[in-house]
Short mmCIF file of C-alpha atoms in Angstrom, two decimals:
data_model
loop_
_atom_site.label_atom_id
_atom_site.label_comp_id
_atom_site.label_asym_id
_atom_site.label_seq_id
_atom_site.Cartn_x
_atom_site.Cartn_y
_atom_site.Cartn_z
CA UNK A 36 116.34 91.82 101.96
CA UNK A 37 117.65 92.50 98.45
CA UNK A 38 114.44 92.91 96.47
CA UNK A 39 116.14 92.43 93.12
CA UNK A 40 117.50 89.00 94.14
CA UNK A 41 114.21 87.88 95.64
CA UNK A 42 113.04 84.84 93.72
CA UNK A 43 109.37 83.97 93.38
CA UNK A 44 109.92 80.87 95.55
CA UNK A 45 111.57 82.90 98.33
CA UNK A 46 108.87 85.51 98.15
CA UNK A 47 105.94 83.02 98.41
CA UNK A 48 107.65 81.40 101.42
CA UNK A 49 108.10 84.73 103.09
CA UNK A 50 104.48 85.65 102.45
CA UNK A 51 103.26 82.32 103.86
CA UNK A 52 105.51 82.92 106.93
CA UNK A 53 104.15 86.35 107.38
CA UNK A 54 100.59 85.08 107.21
CA UNK A 55 101.17 82.64 110.04
CA UNK A 56 103.31 84.85 112.18
CA UNK A 57 101.96 86.81 115.14
CA UNK A 58 99.89 89.73 113.92
CA UNK A 59 100.44 93.46 114.75
CA UNK A 60 98.55 94.15 117.96
CA UNK A 61 96.34 97.14 118.35
CA UNK A 62 93.47 98.24 120.72
CA UNK A 63 90.37 99.76 119.25
CA UNK A 64 88.96 102.85 120.93
CA UNK A 65 86.10 102.57 123.39
CA UNK A 66 82.53 102.78 122.04
CA UNK A 67 80.34 105.63 123.07
CA UNK A 68 77.68 104.59 125.59
CA UNK A 69 74.17 104.21 124.13
CA UNK A 70 71.98 107.05 125.40
CA UNK A 71 69.01 105.96 127.62
CA UNK A 72 65.80 107.82 128.23
CA UNK A 73 64.99 108.38 131.95
CA UNK A 74 61.40 107.36 132.80
CA UNK A 75 58.98 110.35 133.32
CA UNK A 76 58.10 111.19 136.94
CA UNK A 77 54.31 111.24 137.45
CA UNK A 78 52.82 114.32 139.18
CA UNK A 79 49.84 114.01 141.72
CA UNK A 80 46.60 115.98 141.07
CA UNK A 81 45.63 118.60 143.76
CA UNK A 82 42.40 120.08 144.84
CA UNK A 83 39.44 119.46 147.21
CA UNK A 84 37.48 117.07 145.00
CA UNK A 85 37.87 113.38 145.48
CA UNK A 86 40.62 112.47 143.14
CA UNK A 87 39.91 110.12 140.27
CA UNK A 88 42.34 107.95 138.62
CA UNK A 89 43.31 109.37 135.32
CA UNK A 90 44.15 106.94 132.47
CA UNK A 91 47.87 106.03 132.35
CA UNK A 92 49.71 107.90 129.65
CA UNK A 93 52.78 106.23 128.22
CA UNK A 94 55.47 108.91 127.64
CA UNK A 95 56.77 109.05 124.10
CA UNK A 96 60.62 109.23 124.12
CA UNK A 97 62.18 111.64 121.64
CA UNK A 98 63.96 109.83 118.77
CA UNK A 99 67.57 109.13 119.48
CA UNK A 100 70.04 110.23 116.79
CA UNK A 101 72.51 107.59 115.66
CA UNK A 102 75.78 108.59 117.31
CA UNK A 103 78.77 109.19 115.06
CA UNK A 104 81.36 106.45 115.71
CA UNK A 105 84.20 107.47 117.88
CA UNK A 106 87.52 107.67 115.99
CA UNK A 107 89.54 104.48 116.20
CA UNK A 108 92.51 105.03 118.42
CA UNK A 109 95.15 102.43 118.75
CA UNK A 110 97.96 101.85 121.22
CA UNK A 111 101.06 103.85 120.15
CA UNK A 112 102.41 102.16 117.07
CA UNK A 113 105.04 102.99 114.57
CA UNK A 114 104.28 102.42 110.87
CA UNK A 115 106.65 102.71 107.86
CA UNK A 116 105.05 103.83 104.55
CA UNK A 117 106.80 104.29 101.15
CA UNK A 118 105.52 107.40 99.41
CA UNK A 119 106.43 109.16 96.14
CA UNK A 120 108.01 112.63 96.12
CA UNK A 121 104.91 114.11 94.53
CA UNK A 122 102.29 116.67 95.41
CA UNK A 123 99.41 114.20 95.24
CA UNK A 124 100.96 112.63 98.42
CA UNK A 125 99.91 115.74 100.26
CA UNK A 126 97.38 113.94 102.40
CA UNK A 127 100.11 111.81 103.93
CA UNK A 128 102.51 114.73 104.41
CA UNK A 129 99.86 116.84 106.02
CA UNK A 130 98.70 114.06 108.37
CA UNK A 131 102.26 113.67 109.61
CA UNK A 132 103.11 117.33 110.03
CA UNK A 133 99.71 118.45 111.54
CA UNK A 134 99.59 115.45 113.87
CA UNK A 135 96.47 113.75 112.43
CA UNK A 136 98.27 110.29 112.69
CA UNK A 137 99.35 111.02 116.21
CA UNK A 138 95.74 111.72 117.24
CA UNK A 139 94.88 108.16 116.47
CA UNK A 140 97.98 106.78 118.22
CA UNK A 141 100.30 106.31 115.19
CA UNK A 142 103.86 107.38 114.48
CA UNK A 143 104.09 107.15 110.75
CA UNK A 144 107.44 107.27 109.06
CA UNK A 145 107.25 108.34 105.37
CA UNK A 146 110.05 106.61 103.35
CA UNK A 147 110.79 108.47 100.13
CA UNK A 148 113.58 106.33 98.75
CA UNK A 149 113.00 105.55 95.04
CA UNK A 150 111.93 102.12 93.89
CA UNK A 151 109.59 100.74 91.28
CA UNK A 152 106.31 99.14 92.38
CA UNK A 153 107.71 95.81 91.41
CA UNK A 154 110.56 96.36 93.92
CA UNK A 155 108.38 97.73 96.70
CA UNK A 156 105.34 95.52 96.57
CA UNK A 157 107.25 92.38 97.90
CA UNK A 158 108.35 94.39 100.95
CA UNK A 159 104.67 95.33 101.68
CA UNK A 160 103.57 91.73 101.27
CA UNK A 161 105.85 90.44 103.93
CA UNK A 162 105.51 93.40 106.29
CA UNK A 163 108.92 94.98 106.00
CA UNK A 164 106.96 98.06 104.76
CA UNK A 165 103.49 98.53 106.34
CA UNK A 166 101.97 100.61 103.42
CA UNK A 167 102.90 101.64 99.95
CA UNK A 168 101.58 104.70 98.06
CA UNK A 169 102.06 105.22 94.46
CA UNK A 170 100.74 104.97 90.85
CA UNK A 171 98.44 102.10 89.86
CA UNK A 172 100.65 99.65 87.97
CA UNK A 173 100.35 96.24 86.29
CA UNK A 174 102.83 95.06 88.92
CA UNK A 175 99.95 94.93 91.42
CA UNK A 176 98.09 92.45 89.19
CA UNK A 177 101.19 90.34 88.57
CA UNK A 178 101.84 90.15 92.24
CA UNK A 179 98.31 88.98 92.92
CA UNK A 180 98.51 86.29 90.19
CA UNK A 181 101.73 84.98 91.81
CA UNK A 182 100.01 84.61 95.17
CA UNK A 183 101.31 87.82 96.72
CA UNK A 184 98.50 89.26 98.81
CA UNK A 185 98.58 93.00 98.30
CA UNK A 186 95.40 95.04 98.27
CA UNK A 187 94.43 98.60 97.31
CA UNK A 188 92.64 100.03 100.37
CA UNK A 189 92.20 103.69 99.30
CA UNK A 190 92.37 105.96 96.20
CA UNK A 191 94.66 108.91 96.44
CA UNK A 192 95.72 111.14 93.54
CA UNK A 193 92.92 111.54 90.89
CA UNK A 194 92.08 113.54 87.81
CA UNK A 195 89.22 115.62 89.21
CA UNK A 196 87.36 118.44 87.46
CA UNK A 197 89.18 121.67 88.26
CA UNK A 198 92.31 119.88 89.44
CA UNK A 199 93.63 117.93 86.50
CA UNK A 200 97.41 117.84 86.94
CA UNK A 201 98.13 116.10 83.62
CA UNK A 202 98.55 117.71 80.23
CA UNK A 203 99.32 116.43 76.68
CA UNK A 204 101.72 118.81 75.00
CA UNK A 205 103.82 119.12 71.83
CA UNK A 206 107.00 121.04 71.27
CA UNK A 207 106.70 124.72 70.65
CA UNK A 208 108.27 124.18 67.15
CA UNK A 209 105.66 121.60 66.11
CA UNK A 210 102.86 123.74 67.50
CA UNK A 211 104.02 126.66 65.38
CA UNK A 212 104.05 124.25 62.40
CA UNK A 213 100.37 123.47 62.90
CA UNK A 214 100.47 120.36 65.14
CA UNK A 215 97.64 121.39 67.46
CA UNK A 216 95.20 118.49 67.97
CA UNK A 217 95.30 114.91 69.01
CA UNK A 218 94.74 113.79 65.47
CA UNK A 219 98.08 115.50 64.55
CA UNK A 220 99.99 113.14 66.83
CA UNK A 221 99.96 110.34 64.32
CA UNK A 222 103.43 109.01 63.89
CA UNK A 223 104.90 111.37 66.43
CA UNK A 224 107.28 110.36 69.39
CA UNK A 225 105.42 110.81 72.56
CA UNK A 226 107.08 110.53 75.99
CA UNK A 227 105.36 108.56 78.83
CA UNK A 228 106.58 107.83 82.28
CA UNK A 229 105.41 104.17 82.03
CA UNK A 230 103.81 101.85 79.59
CA UNK A 231 102.38 99.58 82.39
CA UNK A 232 100.45 102.06 84.50
CA UNK A 233 96.88 103.23 84.53
CA UNK A 234 97.91 106.42 82.73
CA UNK A 235 98.34 104.12 79.68
CA UNK A 236 94.51 103.72 79.78
CA UNK A 237 94.25 107.54 80.03
CA UNK A 238 96.49 107.97 76.98
CA UNK A 239 94.45 105.40 75.03
CA UNK A 240 91.23 107.33 75.74
CA UNK A 241 92.89 110.67 74.79
CA UNK A 242 94.12 109.30 71.51
CA UNK A 243 90.77 107.78 70.70
CA UNK A 244 89.22 111.18 71.08
CA UNK A 245 91.26 112.21 68.07
CA UNK A 246 90.58 109.04 66.10
CA UNK A 247 94.00 107.37 66.97
CA UNK A 248 95.17 104.28 68.74
CA UNK A 249 98.16 103.54 70.90
CA UNK A 250 99.85 102.06 67.83
CA UNK A 251 99.61 105.39 66.03
CA UNK A 252 102.26 106.99 68.20
CA UNK A 253 105.80 106.06 69.04
CA UNK A 254 105.93 105.83 72.84
CA UNK A 255 109.27 106.64 74.53
CA UNK A 256 109.68 106.04 78.28
CA UNK A 257 111.31 109.01 80.06
CA UNK A 258 111.33 110.00 83.70
CA UNK A 259 108.90 112.78 84.51
CA UNK A 260 111.61 115.18 85.71
CA UNK A 261 113.51 114.76 82.42
CA UNK A 262 110.47 115.51 80.14
CA UNK A 263 110.77 119.31 80.03
CA UNK A 264 114.35 119.13 78.78
CA UNK A 265 113.49 116.29 76.27
CA UNK A 266 110.80 118.59 74.78
CA UNK A 267 113.15 121.56 74.80
CA UNK A 268 115.93 119.82 72.92
CA UNK A 269 113.61 117.94 70.60
CA UNK A 270 114.44 114.44 71.87
CA UNK A 271 110.61 113.85 71.80
CA UNK A 272 107.87 115.58 69.89
CA UNK A 273 105.07 115.30 72.49
CA UNK A 274 104.64 114.19 76.07
CA UNK A 275 102.16 113.30 78.80
CA UNK A 276 103.19 115.85 81.37
CA UNK A 277 102.47 115.69 85.09
CA UNK A 278 102.66 118.70 87.44
CA UNK A 279 104.93 120.43 88.23
CA UNK A 280 106.69 119.40 85.13
CA UNK A 281 103.82 120.48 82.93
CA UNK A 282 104.26 124.05 84.23
CA UNK A 283 108.04 123.91 83.92
CA UNK A 284 107.81 122.73 80.25
CA UNK A 285 105.00 125.09 79.17
CA UNK A 286 105.35 128.22 81.26
CA UNK A 287 108.94 128.47 82.59
CA UNK A 288 110.89 127.00 79.69
CA UNK A 289 108.40 127.76 76.97
CA UNK A 290 109.41 124.48 75.40
CA UNK A 291 105.91 123.00 74.81
CA UNK A 292 102.33 123.95 74.26
CA UNK A 293 99.37 121.90 75.65
CA UNK A 294 96.91 120.48 73.12
CA UNK A 295 94.79 118.59 75.65
CA UNK A 296 94.78 119.74 79.29
CA UNK A 297 92.66 120.51 82.31
CA UNK A 298 88.99 119.66 82.29
CA UNK A 299 89.26 118.52 78.65
CA UNK A 300 90.92 115.39 79.99
CA UNK A 301 88.10 114.80 82.48
CA UNK A 302 85.64 115.14 79.62
CA UNK A 303 87.45 112.24 77.94
CA UNK A 304 88.38 109.94 80.77
CA UNK A 305 85.72 110.76 83.37
CA UNK A 306 85.80 112.63 86.71
CA UNK A 307 87.92 111.17 89.60
CA UNK A 308 89.97 109.06 87.28
CA UNK A 309 92.30 107.20 89.63
CA UNK A 310 96.10 107.77 89.45
CA UNK A 311 97.67 106.78 92.71
CA UNK A 312 96.56 104.47 95.51
CA UNK A 313 97.43 103.23 99.08
CA UNK A 314 98.41 99.53 99.08
CA UNK A 315 98.82 97.15 102.08
CA UNK A 316 99.77 93.50 102.66
CA UNK A 317 98.39 90.74 104.92
CA UNK A 318 99.75 92.04 108.21
CA UNK A 319 97.86 95.34 107.92
CA UNK A 320 94.75 93.73 106.38
CA UNK A 321 94.36 91.42 109.34
CA UNK A 322 94.47 94.30 111.83
CA UNK A 323 91.41 96.23 110.96
CA UNK A 324 91.59 98.68 113.93
CA UNK A 325 95.16 99.56 112.94
CA UNK A 326 94.38 100.01 109.26
CA UNK A 327 91.28 102.04 109.93
CA UNK A 328 93.10 104.30 112.44
CA UNK A 329 95.69 105.02 109.72
CA UNK A 330 93.00 105.89 107.14
CA UNK A 331 91.30 108.18 109.63
CA UNK A 332 94.53 110.16 109.85
CA UNK A 333 95.04 110.02 106.11
CA UNK A 334 91.50 111.18 105.26
CA UNK A 335 91.91 114.14 107.68
CA UNK A 336 95.08 115.13 105.76
CA UNK A 337 93.47 114.78 102.35
CA UNK A 338 90.52 116.85 103.33
CA UNK A 339 92.71 119.56 104.74
CA UNK A 340 94.53 119.51 101.46
CA UNK A 341 91.18 119.99 99.62
CA UNK A 342 90.34 122.83 102.01
CA UNK A 343 93.67 124.46 101.04
CA UNK A 344 92.55 124.62 97.45
CA UNK A 345 89.96 127.22 98.47
CA UNK A 346 91.44 128.72 101.70
CA UNK A 347 94.47 130.97 101.26
CA UNK A 348 95.66 130.54 104.84
CA UNK A 349 95.45 126.68 104.63
CA UNK A 350 97.03 126.85 101.18
CA UNK A 351 100.09 128.69 102.53
CA UNK A 352 100.45 126.17 105.25
CA UNK A 353 100.25 123.24 102.78
CA UNK A 354 102.80 124.93 100.47
CA UNK A 355 105.24 125.00 103.33
CA UNK A 356 104.57 121.34 104.18
CA UNK A 357 105.06 120.35 100.49
CA UNK A 358 108.29 122.40 100.38
CA UNK A 359 109.45 120.46 103.53
CA UNK A 360 108.60 117.08 101.96
CA UNK A 361 109.27 117.34 98.25
CA UNK A 362 111.96 118.64 95.99
CA UNK A 363 109.50 121.35 94.78
CA UNK A 364 110.79 124.54 96.55
CA UNK A 365 109.82 127.21 94.10
CA UNK A 366 106.99 129.41 95.43
CA UNK A 367 106.23 130.61 91.88
CA UNK A 368 105.61 127.09 90.71
CA UNK A 369 102.96 126.59 93.39
CA UNK A 370 101.30 129.78 92.09
CA UNK A 371 101.40 128.74 88.45
CA UNK A 372 100.79 125.02 88.45
CA UNK A 373 97.50 123.11 88.64
CA UNK A 374 97.28 121.45 92.15
CA UNK A 375 96.55 117.68 91.88
CA UNK A 376 93.12 116.39 92.66
CA UNK A 377 92.71 113.75 95.43
CA UNK A 378 89.77 111.47 96.18
CA UNK A 379 87.82 113.05 99.08
CA UNK A 380 86.45 109.80 100.41
CA UNK A 381 89.36 107.51 99.25
CA UNK A 382 87.30 105.55 96.71
CA UNK A 383 87.03 105.53 92.95
CA UNK A 384 85.16 103.64 90.18
CA UNK A 385 86.57 100.14 90.17
CA UNK A 386 85.53 99.59 86.55
CA UNK A 387 88.66 101.61 85.70
CA UNK A 388 90.78 98.79 87.12
CA UNK A 389 88.92 96.31 84.84
CA UNK A 390 89.57 98.55 81.82
CA UNK A 391 93.26 98.94 82.73
CA UNK A 392 93.67 95.17 83.18
CA UNK A 393 92.18 94.45 79.79
CA UNK A 394 94.58 96.97 78.14
CA UNK A 395 97.57 95.61 80.04
CA UNK A 396 96.79 92.12 79.04
CA UNK A 397 96.44 93.18 75.31
CA UNK A 398 99.85 94.88 75.56
CA UNK A 399 101.55 91.93 77.26
CA UNK A 400 102.05 93.60 80.67
CA UNK A 401 100.04 90.94 82.54
CA UNK A 402 99.28 87.32 81.72
CA UNK A 403 95.82 87.23 83.27
CA UNK A 404 93.33 89.56 84.89
CA UNK A 405 92.22 89.47 88.52
CA UNK A 406 88.72 90.24 89.85
CA UNK A 407 88.62 93.79 91.14
CA UNK A 408 87.29 92.61 94.55
CA UNK A 409 90.61 90.87 95.01
CA UNK A 410 92.59 93.91 93.96
CA UNK A 411 90.73 96.48 96.09
CA UNK A 412 88.86 96.59 99.38
CA UNK A 413 87.32 99.98 100.23
CA UNK A 414 85.53 98.79 103.33
CA UNK A 415 88.40 100.06 105.59
CA UNK A 416 88.42 103.58 104.22
CA UNK A 417 84.57 103.69 104.18
CA UNK A 418 84.54 102.79 107.84
CA UNK A 419 87.23 105.38 108.52
CA UNK A 420 85.23 108.04 106.72
CA UNK A 421 82.28 107.46 109.01
CA UNK A 422 84.47 108.43 111.91
CA UNK A 423 85.25 111.95 110.63
#
């Protein structure tokens, strides 16, 4: 299907057809048997005296601990998931390469072809792609308002204390001239990867910390890989940088200097601020066992990644996996850059989605807001987390 030629009428028909077609089949894993307590065997009294009948004593059974649910395992299934070529996708990459998906009966193919959320979401809605992972964008809300049933089922990349992979930087020349605070950005040209993503809400909060608004800067949309060069040649004066490009611009090229970075951003926007999510359409939503099995594998991958932030041996293994799966091949970059945070349990504060929608509506990126319980459903990932 050519997404660019897909009309709204064709899409809605396709979605309706997908909703009534036969669902993906999967078998849930068997439940663990409920433990039973065997009755106590009474013992007879001995001795020469005439025995007397002792009062019956009812044995007290020891309390039974609630068993941990057995991991959901489905029949061998192949799933196709679109992912970004970014380090915050590490949970998915690790789950594939360490066999966490295979443990639950899944063969997950990670598709890394480029495409905007607006182009990818229709494919997820009709089941041509099973899952989509990427930045939170206004396109999700627009799809919902047009009747396209796509739902966020897990949080992924996040700005977490100690692992903030964003930075706001100015050119070295401006920094040397005294532009060293957010307040100094008034009237400056600032590069952003998108003006319709949740990082627009992040930028709004950062600017407000310096007494500015979004209208006080001149936003210029530039691809993340192009930002270091744009700062180096003066095409822009400032930028919201994302790792590894923050390290490339500030440490390797020396083209920019951070003015807000690291935990300073968490202090402004809050911990576990969501950046990227996992999205599914009706076919996956209607097969709970299949979706939860996927999320069990993903969470195992995400938690192994978090372990690698502290364990040198696991870190070396994850570096190799990321080198296999992303364009980032430079060992020195992995040593220098701030590794992205990921949500440990796959959830985040949904009020951030409400705030983002209000901002997108003010900026004309969406026509109407959608209740967050229609945009996100964490029940699947919460059930998966209980199985770990």
